[in-house]
Amino acid sequence: MLVTRFDPFREIKELENRIFQNYAPATAEKGISTFTPSVNTREGEFAYHIDVDLPGVKKEDIKIDVKDGLLTISGERKLKNEIKEEDYYKVETVFGKFSRSFTLPDDADIENIEASSQDGVLEIVIPKLKKEENVKTIEVK
């Protein structure tokens, strides 16, 4: 008698594999699956910082917009034009369009946001608005 270990999720896993089997191989082999860059965010004393890993993306292919308190970074990672797709044996790099959005805090100074790209990392610096002290002294009469 053959003993089989019971796996309550086996059928779900098999179904998932059958569903995505038709989509994943074609896109993964061609390197055109969804490109989602890694992002690191931090808060400093005077500014917020967003670092986006964009290796192989030219700064001309990056767009940064601010609208209604939402900062959106979008662009495209493209194949090298001088190399034809059929010349590759295997492509593991993911190419394609991307977009990431971030809700800006209330104290973000959107008029003075700066962005720079160096060594495949896009750095966005969002200065904080200076807090004005709303202290009013009331004279006693």
Short mmCIF file of N, CA and C in Angstrom, two decimals, residues 3-117:
data_model
loop_
_atom_site.label_atom_id
_atom_site.label_comp_id
_atom_site.label_asym_id
_atom_site.label_seq_id
_atom_site.Cartn_x
_atom_site.Cartn_y
_atom_site.Cartn_z
N VAL A 3 1.55 5.10 0.74
CA VAL A 3 1.08 6.13 1.65
C VAL A 3 1.37 7.49 1.02
N THR A 4 0.34 8.32 0.94
CA THR A 4 0.48 9.66 0.37
C THR A 4 0.21 10.69 1.45
N ARG A 5 1.09 11.67 1.54
CA ARG A 5 0.91 12.73 2.52
C ARG A 5 -0.26 13.62 2.10
N PHE A 6 -1.13 13.91 3.04
CA PHE A 6 -2.30 14.74 2.76
C PHE A 6 -1.88 16.20 2.69
N ASP A 7 -2.26 16.86 1.61
CA ASP A 7 -2.00 18.29 1.43
C ASP A 7 -3.31 18.96 1.05
N PRO A 8 -3.92 19.68 1.99
CA PRO A 8 -5.22 20.28 1.70
C PRO A 8 -5.17 21.34 0.60
N PHE A 9 -4.00 21.87 0.31
CA PHE A 9 -3.89 22.94 -0.69
C PHE A 9 -3.38 22.44 -2.04
N ARG A 10 -3.19 21.13 -2.17
CA ARG A 10 -2.63 20.56 -3.39
C ARG A 10 -3.46 20.94 -4.62
N GLU A 11 -4.76 20.78 -4.53
CA GLU A 11 -5.62 21.08 -5.68
C GLU A 11 -5.57 22.56 -6.05
N ILE A 12 -5.50 23.42 -5.05
CA ILE A 12 -5.41 24.86 -5.32
C ILE A 12 -4.09 25.18 -6.03
N LYS A 13 -3.00 24.58 -5.55
CA LYS A 13 -1.69 24.79 -6.17
C LYS A 13 -1.69 24.31 -7.63
N GLU A 14 -2.28 23.15 -7.86
CA GLU A 14 -2.34 22.61 -9.22
C GLU A 14 -3.17 23.50 -10.13
N LEU A 15 -4.29 24.00 -9.61
CA LEU A 15 -5.13 24.91 -10.39
C LEU A 15 -4.38 26.20 -10.72
N GLU A 16 -3.70 26.74 -9.74
CA GLU A 16 -2.92 27.96 -9.96
C GLU A 16 -1.84 27.73 -11.03
N ASN A 17 -1.15 26.61 -10.96
CA ASN A 17 -0.13 26.30 -11.95
C ASN A 17 -0.72 26.17 -13.35
N ARG A 18 -1.88 25.54 -13.45
CA ARG A 18 -2.52 25.40 -14.77
C ARG A 18 -2.94 26.75 -15.32
N ILE A 19 -3.47 27.62 -14.47
CA ILE A 19 -3.93 28.94 -14.92
C ILE A 19 -2.76 29.78 -15.42
N PHE A 20 -1.70 29.87 -14.62
CA PHE A 20 -0.60 30.75 -14.97
C PHE A 20 0.40 30.13 -15.93
N GLN A 21 0.30 28.85 -16.16
CA GLN A 21 1.19 28.17 -17.09
C GLN A 21 1.05 28.77 -18.49
N ASN A 22 -0.14 29.19 -18.84
CA ASN A 22 -0.37 29.76 -20.17
C ASN A 22 0.16 31.17 -20.32
N TYR A 23 0.36 31.87 -19.22
CA TYR A 23 0.78 33.27 -19.30
C TYR A 23 2.23 33.48 -18.93
N ALA A 24 2.69 32.91 -17.85
CA ALA A 24 4.02 33.18 -17.33
C ALA A 24 5.16 32.79 -18.27
N PRO A 25 5.18 31.60 -18.88
CA PRO A 25 6.33 31.25 -19.69
C PRO A 25 6.57 32.20 -20.86
N ALA A 26 5.53 32.61 -21.52
CA ALA A 26 5.71 33.48 -22.69
C ALA A 26 6.28 34.82 -22.29
N THR A 27 5.79 35.38 -21.20
CA THR A 27 6.28 36.70 -20.81
C THR A 27 7.63 36.60 -20.12
N ALA A 28 7.86 35.60 -19.29
CA ALA A 28 9.13 35.49 -18.58
C ALA A 28 10.28 35.19 -19.53
N GLU A 29 10.05 34.34 -20.53
CA GLU A 29 11.11 34.02 -21.47
C GLU A 29 11.49 35.21 -22.33
N LYS A 30 10.54 36.06 -22.63
CA LYS A 30 10.82 37.22 -23.46
C LYS A 30 11.25 38.42 -22.62
N GLY A 31 11.17 38.32 -21.30
CA GLY A 31 11.59 39.41 -20.44
C GLY A 31 10.63 40.58 -20.45
N ILE A 32 9.36 40.32 -20.73
CA ILE A 32 8.42 41.42 -20.79
C ILE A 32 7.37 41.34 -19.69
N SER A 33 7.67 40.63 -18.64
CA SER A 33 6.73 40.63 -17.53
C SER A 33 6.80 41.99 -16.84
N THR A 34 5.93 42.22 -15.92
CA THR A 34 5.81 43.53 -15.31
C THR A 34 7.07 43.93 -14.56
N PHE A 35 7.60 45.10 -14.89
CA PHE A 35 8.77 45.64 -14.22
C PHE A 35 8.30 46.53 -13.08
N THR A 36 8.65 46.17 -11.86
CA THR A 36 8.31 46.97 -10.69
C THR A 36 9.60 47.29 -9.95
N PRO A 37 10.07 48.54 -10.04
CA PRO A 37 11.33 48.88 -9.39
C PRO A 37 11.21 48.85 -7.86
N SER A 38 12.31 48.50 -7.21
CA SER A 38 12.37 48.51 -5.75
C SER A 38 12.47 49.95 -5.26
N VAL A 39 11.82 50.23 -4.14
CA VAL A 39 11.77 51.59 -3.61
C VAL A 39 12.12 51.57 -2.12
N ASN A 40 12.94 52.53 -1.71
CA ASN A 40 13.23 52.75 -0.30
C ASN A 40 12.79 54.16 0.05
N THR A 41 12.04 54.31 1.13
CA THR A 41 11.61 55.64 1.57
C THR A 41 12.10 55.87 2.99
N ARG A 42 12.42 57.13 3.27
CA ARG A 42 12.86 57.48 4.61
C ARG A 42 12.51 58.93 4.90
N GLU A 43 12.47 59.25 6.17
CA GLU A 43 12.18 60.61 6.59
C GLU A 43 13.37 61.16 7.34
N GLY A 44 13.87 62.29 6.87
CA GLY A 44 14.94 62.99 7.56
C GLY A 44 14.37 64.15 8.36
N GLU A 45 15.25 64.91 8.98
CA GLU A 45 14.81 66.03 9.80
C GLU A 45 14.15 67.11 8.96
N PHE A 46 14.70 67.36 7.75
CA PHE A 46 14.22 68.47 6.93
C PHE A 46 13.53 68.03 5.63
N ALA A 47 13.57 66.72 5.33
CA ALA A 47 13.01 66.27 4.04
C ALA A 47 12.65 64.79 4.09
N TYR A 48 11.80 64.40 3.14
CA TYR A 48 11.48 63.00 2.89
C TYR A 48 12.32 62.57 1.69
N HIS A 49 12.75 61.32 1.68
CA HIS A 49 13.60 60.81 0.60
C HIS A 49 12.97 59.55 0.02
N ILE A 50 12.97 59.47 -1.31
CA ILE A 50 12.52 58.28 -2.01
C ILE A 50 13.66 57.85 -2.94
N ASP A 51 14.16 56.64 -2.76
CA ASP A 51 15.20 56.09 -3.62
C ASP A 51 14.59 54.95 -4.43
N VAL A 52 14.72 55.03 -5.74
CA VAL A 52 14.11 54.04 -6.64
C VAL A 52 15.22 53.36 -7.44
N ASP A 53 15.30 52.04 -7.38
CA ASP A 53 16.30 51.30 -8.15
C ASP A 53 15.83 51.18 -9.59
N LEU A 54 16.56 51.85 -10.50
CA LEU A 54 16.20 51.84 -11.92
C LEU A 54 17.43 51.55 -12.78
N PRO A 55 18.08 50.39 -12.58
CA PRO A 55 19.24 50.09 -13.41
C PRO A 55 18.86 49.95 -14.87
N GLY A 56 19.64 50.57 -15.73
CA GLY A 56 19.39 50.47 -17.16
C GLY A 56 18.32 51.40 -17.68
N VAL A 57 17.77 52.26 -16.83
CA VAL A 57 16.74 53.21 -17.26
C VAL A 57 17.39 54.59 -17.40
N LYS A 58 17.28 55.17 -18.59
CA LYS A 58 17.84 56.50 -18.82
C LYS A 58 16.97 57.55 -18.16
N LYS A 59 17.60 58.65 -17.72
CA LYS A 59 16.81 59.68 -17.04
C LYS A 59 15.78 60.31 -17.96
N GLU A 60 16.01 60.24 -19.27
CA GLU A 60 15.03 60.76 -20.24
C GLU A 60 13.77 59.90 -20.27
N ASP A 61 13.88 58.67 -19.79
CA ASP A 61 12.74 57.74 -19.80
C ASP A 61 11.99 57.71 -18.47
N ILE A 62 12.31 58.67 -17.57
CA ILE A 62 11.66 58.74 -16.26
C ILE A 62 10.82 60.01 -16.20
N LYS A 63 9.61 59.87 -15.68
CA LYS A 63 8.71 61.02 -15.53
C LYS A 63 8.22 61.05 -14.08
N ILE A 64 8.23 62.24 -13.48
CA ILE A 64 7.76 62.41 -12.11
C ILE A 64 6.70 63.50 -12.11
N ASP A 65 5.52 63.16 -11.59
CA ASP A 65 4.40 64.11 -11.54
C ASP A 65 3.89 64.22 -10.11
N VAL A 66 3.38 65.42 -9.78
CA VAL A 66 2.70 65.62 -8.50
C VAL A 66 1.33 66.21 -8.82
N LYS A 67 0.29 65.52 -8.35
CA LYS A 67 -1.07 66.00 -8.58
C LYS A 67 -1.95 65.57 -7.40
N ASP A 68 -2.65 66.54 -6.85
CA ASP A 68 -3.58 66.27 -5.74
C ASP A 68 -2.94 65.49 -4.60
N GLY A 69 -1.71 65.87 -4.23
CA GLY A 69 -1.04 65.24 -3.10
C GLY A 69 -0.49 63.86 -3.38
N LEU A 70 -0.41 63.49 -4.66
CA LEU A 70 0.09 62.17 -5.05
C LEU A 70 1.31 62.35 -5.96
N LEU A 71 2.44 61.78 -5.56
CA LEU A 71 3.65 61.81 -6.37
C LEU A 71 3.72 60.51 -7.16
N THR A 72 3.81 60.61 -8.48
CA THR A 72 3.85 59.43 -9.35
C THR A 72 5.15 59.40 -10.13
N ILE A 73 5.83 58.27 -10.06
CA ILE A 73 7.06 58.04 -10.82
C ILE A 73 6.72 57.01 -11.88
N SER A 74 6.96 57.35 -13.13
CA SER A 74 6.66 56.40 -14.21
C SER A 74 7.78 56.44 -15.24
N GLY A 75 7.81 55.43 -16.08
CA GLY A 75 8.83 55.37 -17.11
C GLY A 75 8.84 54.03 -17.79
N GLU A 76 9.97 53.76 -18.45
CA GLU A 76 10.08 52.50 -19.18
C GLU A 76 11.52 52.03 -19.19
N ARG A 77 11.69 50.74 -18.95
CA ARG A 77 12.98 50.09 -19.08
C ARG A 77 12.96 49.37 -20.41
N LYS A 78 13.85 49.78 -21.32
CA LYS A 78 13.81 49.30 -22.70
C LYS A 78 14.94 48.31 -23.00
N LEU A 79 14.67 47.44 -23.97
CA LEU A 79 15.73 46.57 -24.50
C LEU A 79 16.76 47.42 -25.23
N LYS A 80 17.99 46.98 -25.25
CA LYS A 80 19.02 47.69 -26.00
C LYS A 80 18.72 47.56 -27.49
N ASN A 81 18.70 48.67 -28.18
CA ASN A 81 18.33 48.67 -29.61
C ASN A 81 19.32 47.92 -30.49
N GLU A 82 20.60 47.94 -30.11
CA GLU A 82 21.60 47.33 -30.98
C GLU A 82 21.62 45.80 -30.91
N ILE A 83 20.93 45.23 -29.95
CA ILE A 83 20.90 43.77 -29.82
C ILE A 83 19.48 43.29 -30.11
N LYS A 84 19.37 42.38 -31.07
CA LYS A 84 18.06 41.84 -31.43
C LYS A 84 17.63 40.80 -30.40
N GLU A 85 16.34 40.74 -30.17
CA GLU A 85 15.78 39.83 -29.17
C GLU A 85 16.14 38.37 -29.46
N GLU A 86 16.16 38.00 -30.74
CA GLU A 86 16.46 36.60 -31.08
C GLU A 86 17.93 36.24 -30.89
N ASP A 87 18.81 37.25 -30.65
CA ASP A 87 20.23 36.98 -30.39
C ASP A 87 20.49 36.49 -28.97
N TYR A 88 19.52 36.66 -28.08
CA TYR A 88 19.68 36.23 -26.70
C TYR A 88 19.38 34.74 -26.57
N TYR A 89 20.14 34.06 -25.72
CA TYR A 89 19.83 32.68 -25.38
C TYR A 89 18.78 32.65 -24.28
N LYS A 90 18.95 33.54 -23.32
CA LYS A 90 18.04 33.60 -22.19
C LYS A 90 17.99 35.05 -21.71
N VAL A 91 16.82 35.51 -21.35
CA VAL A 91 16.65 36.87 -20.83
C VAL A 91 16.00 36.77 -19.46
N GLU A 92 16.74 37.18 -18.43
CA GLU A 92 16.19 37.19 -17.07
C GLU A 92 15.82 38.60 -16.63
N THR A 93 16.33 39.59 -17.32
CA THR A 93 16.03 40.98 -16.98
C THR A 93 14.61 41.30 -17.40
N VAL A 94 13.91 42.02 -16.54
CA VAL A 94 12.53 42.39 -16.82
C VAL A 94 12.51 43.77 -17.45
N PHE A 95 11.78 43.90 -18.55
CA PHE A 95 11.65 45.17 -19.25
C PHE A 95 10.19 45.59 -19.25
N GLY A 96 9.97 46.84 -19.59
CA GLY A 96 8.60 47.31 -19.73
C GLY A 96 8.36 48.61 -19.00
N LYS A 97 7.11 49.04 -19.06
CA LYS A 97 6.70 50.28 -18.41
C LYS A 97 6.45 50.03 -16.93
N PHE A 98 6.64 51.09 -16.14
CA PHE A 98 6.39 50.99 -14.71
C PHE A 98 5.75 52.27 -14.22
N SER A 99 5.11 52.17 -13.07
CA SER A 99 4.53 53.34 -12.42
C SER A 99 4.40 53.04 -10.93
N ARG A 100 4.87 53.96 -10.11
CA ARG A 100 4.74 53.85 -8.65
C ARG A 100 4.22 55.18 -8.14
N SER A 101 3.27 55.15 -7.22
CA SER A 101 2.68 56.37 -6.67
C SER A 101 2.79 56.39 -5.16
N PHE A 102 2.94 57.61 -4.61
CA PHE A 102 3.10 57.80 -3.18
C PHE A 102 2.26 58.99 -2.73
N THR A 103 1.52 58.81 -1.66
CA THR A 103 0.76 59.91 -1.08
C THR A 103 1.72 60.78 -0.29
N LEU A 104 1.72 62.07 -0.61
CA LEU A 104 2.63 62.99 0.07
C LEU A 104 2.04 63.44 1.40
N PRO A 105 2.90 63.60 2.41
CA PRO A 105 2.42 64.09 3.70
C PRO A 105 1.97 65.56 3.59
N ASP A 106 1.19 66.00 4.54
CA ASP A 106 0.67 67.37 4.51
C ASP A 106 1.77 68.43 4.56
N ASP A 107 2.91 68.11 5.19
CA ASP A 107 3.98 69.10 5.30
C ASP A 107 5.00 69.02 4.16
N ALA A 108 4.67 68.33 3.07
CA ALA A 108 5.58 68.24 1.92
C ALA A 108 5.57 69.55 1.14
N ASP A 109 6.76 70.05 0.84
CA ASP A 109 6.92 71.28 0.06
C ASP A 109 7.00 70.89 -1.42
N ILE A 110 5.86 70.79 -2.08
CA ILE A 110 5.83 70.28 -3.45
C ILE A 110 6.46 71.23 -4.46
N GLU A 111 6.62 72.49 -4.11
CA GLU A 111 7.24 73.46 -5.03
C GLU A 111 8.75 73.29 -5.12
N ASN A 112 9.36 72.60 -4.17
CA ASN A 112 10.82 72.49 -4.13
C ASN A 112 11.32 71.05 -4.19
N ILE A 113 10.53 70.15 -4.73
CA ILE A 113 10.96 68.76 -4.87
C ILE A 113 12.09 68.69 -5.90
N GLU A 114 13.12 67.91 -5.58
CA GLU A 114 14.26 67.72 -6.49
C GLU A 114 14.45 66.23 -6.75
N ALA A 115 14.94 65.93 -7.96
CA ALA A 115 15.21 64.54 -8.32
C ALA A 115 16.54 64.46 -9.06
N SER A 116 17.29 63.40 -8.79
CA SER A 116 18.55 63.17 -9.50
C SER A 116 18.71 61.67 -9.71
N SER A 117 19.44 61.31 -10.76
CA SER A 117 19.67 59.91 -11.07
C SER A 117 21.16 59.67 -11.19
#
